[in-house]
Amino acid sequence: MKAIPRSVAAAAVTCLMLAGCGHRGMAGEPVLCGTQSGTAPVFINITYGADGMPKASPDTCTVTAGTAISWRDTPGTVAFTLVFKRANPGGANQPLRVPAQQVSGNFQVNIATATTSDGEYRYGIVANGKTLDPAIIIRRQ
């Protein structure tokens, strides 16, 4: 049997201690939607096609009520706006149109879902004069 180099073993242990090598963040850090458990905060990546069309990854995000969601793009891109079709998952008094704010070099929208917001929330991502229509699905615990 071959020995594992100490540097590889140390990296593996560190990765396990940090909860999953990128699939789970440290306490309070968002993880990619679809890899979370409970009400851990999640993020959705916003990228752009060659024609400027925004793309959400994942396209549909299912979370538990009370989860914080961040939509974020990569540094050096354009601002985007989320436009919710009927209701904002943040609650009844939240706006339907939410422009991204620049945070640490990239644009983001952050919404904490209401704990009573069970349902499907259709929205558009508007950027570069184009719109994509993904969805957020919220389930009660």
XYZ file of C-alpha atoms in Angstrom:
141
model
C 0.000 0.000 0.000
C 1.309 3.467 -0.901
C 1.519 6.190 1.735
C -0.495 9.379 1.260
C 1.696 12.492 1.348
C 1.169 14.541 4.508
C 0.208 17.643 2.515
C -2.612 15.725 0.762
C -3.815 14.229 4.045
C -3.742 17.639 5.742
C -5.712 19.215 2.885
C -8.312 16.429 3.063
C -8.745 16.837 6.822
C -9.016 20.631 6.468
C -11.584 20.218 3.713
C -13.696 17.873 5.859
C -13.453 20.242 8.813
C -14.744 23.073 6.614
C -17.869 20.992 5.941
C -17.652 19.569 2.500
C -15.112 21.245 0.238
C -17.298 23.951 -1.235
C -20.679 22.269 -0.892
C -21.250 23.654 2.571
C -19.911 26.955 3.832
C -18.724 27.743 7.300
C -21.434 28.719 9.775
C -23.526 31.548 8.315
C -21.856 31.510 4.888
C -24.202 30.904 1.943
C -23.888 27.662 -0.012
C -25.096 26.948 -3.555
C -28.853 26.427 -3.562
C -29.594 22.713 -3.663
C -26.665 21.758 -1.420
C -28.084 23.178 1.817
C -29.960 21.626 4.679
C -32.554 23.289 6.866
C -32.491 27.072 6.672
C -28.792 27.486 5.868
C -28.312 30.620 3.705
C -27.988 29.905 -0.032
C -26.826 31.668 -3.176
C -27.775 31.562 -6.834
C -25.066 32.357 -9.388
C -25.910 34.848 -12.120
C -23.857 34.525 -15.309
C -24.294 35.914 -18.816
C -24.313 34.273 -22.241
C -22.348 35.638 -25.199
C -25.483 37.560 -26.223
C -25.784 39.138 -22.752
C -28.720 36.951 -21.653
C -28.617 36.418 -17.861
C -28.591 32.845 -16.576
C -29.371 31.597 -13.066
C -27.633 28.566 -11.621
C -29.539 26.707 -10.394
C -32.506 27.657 -12.593
C -35.006 26.657 -9.897
C -34.127 26.969 -6.221
C -36.111 25.142 -3.530
C -35.614 26.316 0.054
C -37.227 26.043 3.465
C -39.227 29.055 4.674
C -36.951 31.379 6.641
C -33.916 30.807 4.377
C -31.779 33.773 3.254
C -31.116 33.798 -0.505
C -28.393 35.768 -2.320
C -28.328 36.221 -6.074
C -24.798 37.156 -7.118
C -22.761 37.563 -10.246
C -19.028 37.607 -10.815
C -16.880 40.749 -10.490
C -16.662 42.904 -13.601
C -20.177 42.235 -14.907
C -23.234 44.465 -15.261
C -25.911 45.274 -12.728
C -29.078 43.176 -12.764
C -32.552 43.566 -11.294
C -34.896 40.904 -9.933
C -38.541 41.451 -10.856
C -40.981 39.223 -8.977
C -44.168 38.401 -10.905
C -46.770 38.358 -8.107
C -45.036 38.477 -4.729
C -41.584 38.860 -3.201
C -40.602 35.821 -1.082
C -39.427 38.286 1.590
C -43.023 39.018 2.559
C -46.111 41.067 1.728
C -44.531 44.523 2.169
C -41.416 43.804 0.076
C -40.988 45.356 -3.400
C -41.582 43.368 -6.582
C -38.613 45.057 -8.278
C -35.257 44.670 -6.474
C -32.113 46.150 -8.075
C -28.778 44.529 -7.276
C -26.307 46.416 -5.105
C -22.550 46.278 -5.589
C -20.858 44.293 -2.803
C -17.127 43.453 -2.837
C -16.810 44.005 -6.589
C -19.869 42.049 -7.695
C -23.596 42.739 -7.831
C -26.002 41.004 -5.422
C -29.575 40.898 -4.206
C -30.173 39.492 -0.713
C -33.617 38.400 0.479
C -34.553 36.619 3.695
C -37.630 34.537 2.903
C -40.605 35.045 5.180
C -41.293 32.112 7.494
C -44.870 31.925 6.177
C -44.008 32.272 2.487
C -44.795 28.721 1.308
C -45.269 28.622 -2.471
C -43.663 29.231 -5.841
C -42.228 32.663 -6.594
C -41.673 33.368 -10.278
C -39.294 36.206 -11.081
C -37.276 37.665 -13.898
C -33.591 38.534 -13.961
C -33.241 41.684 -16.039
C -29.800 42.649 -17.381
C -28.418 43.949 -20.656
C -31.980 44.632 -21.856
C -32.812 40.906 -21.623
C -34.929 38.903 -19.163
C -34.687 35.320 -17.880
C -37.568 33.760 -15.885
C -36.452 31.221 -13.207
C -38.337 30.400 -9.958
C -37.946 30.102 -6.191
C -39.928 27.365 -4.459
C -40.394 27.704 -0.707
C -41.547 24.874 1.553
C -42.549 25.172 5.174
C -40.386 23.203 7.587
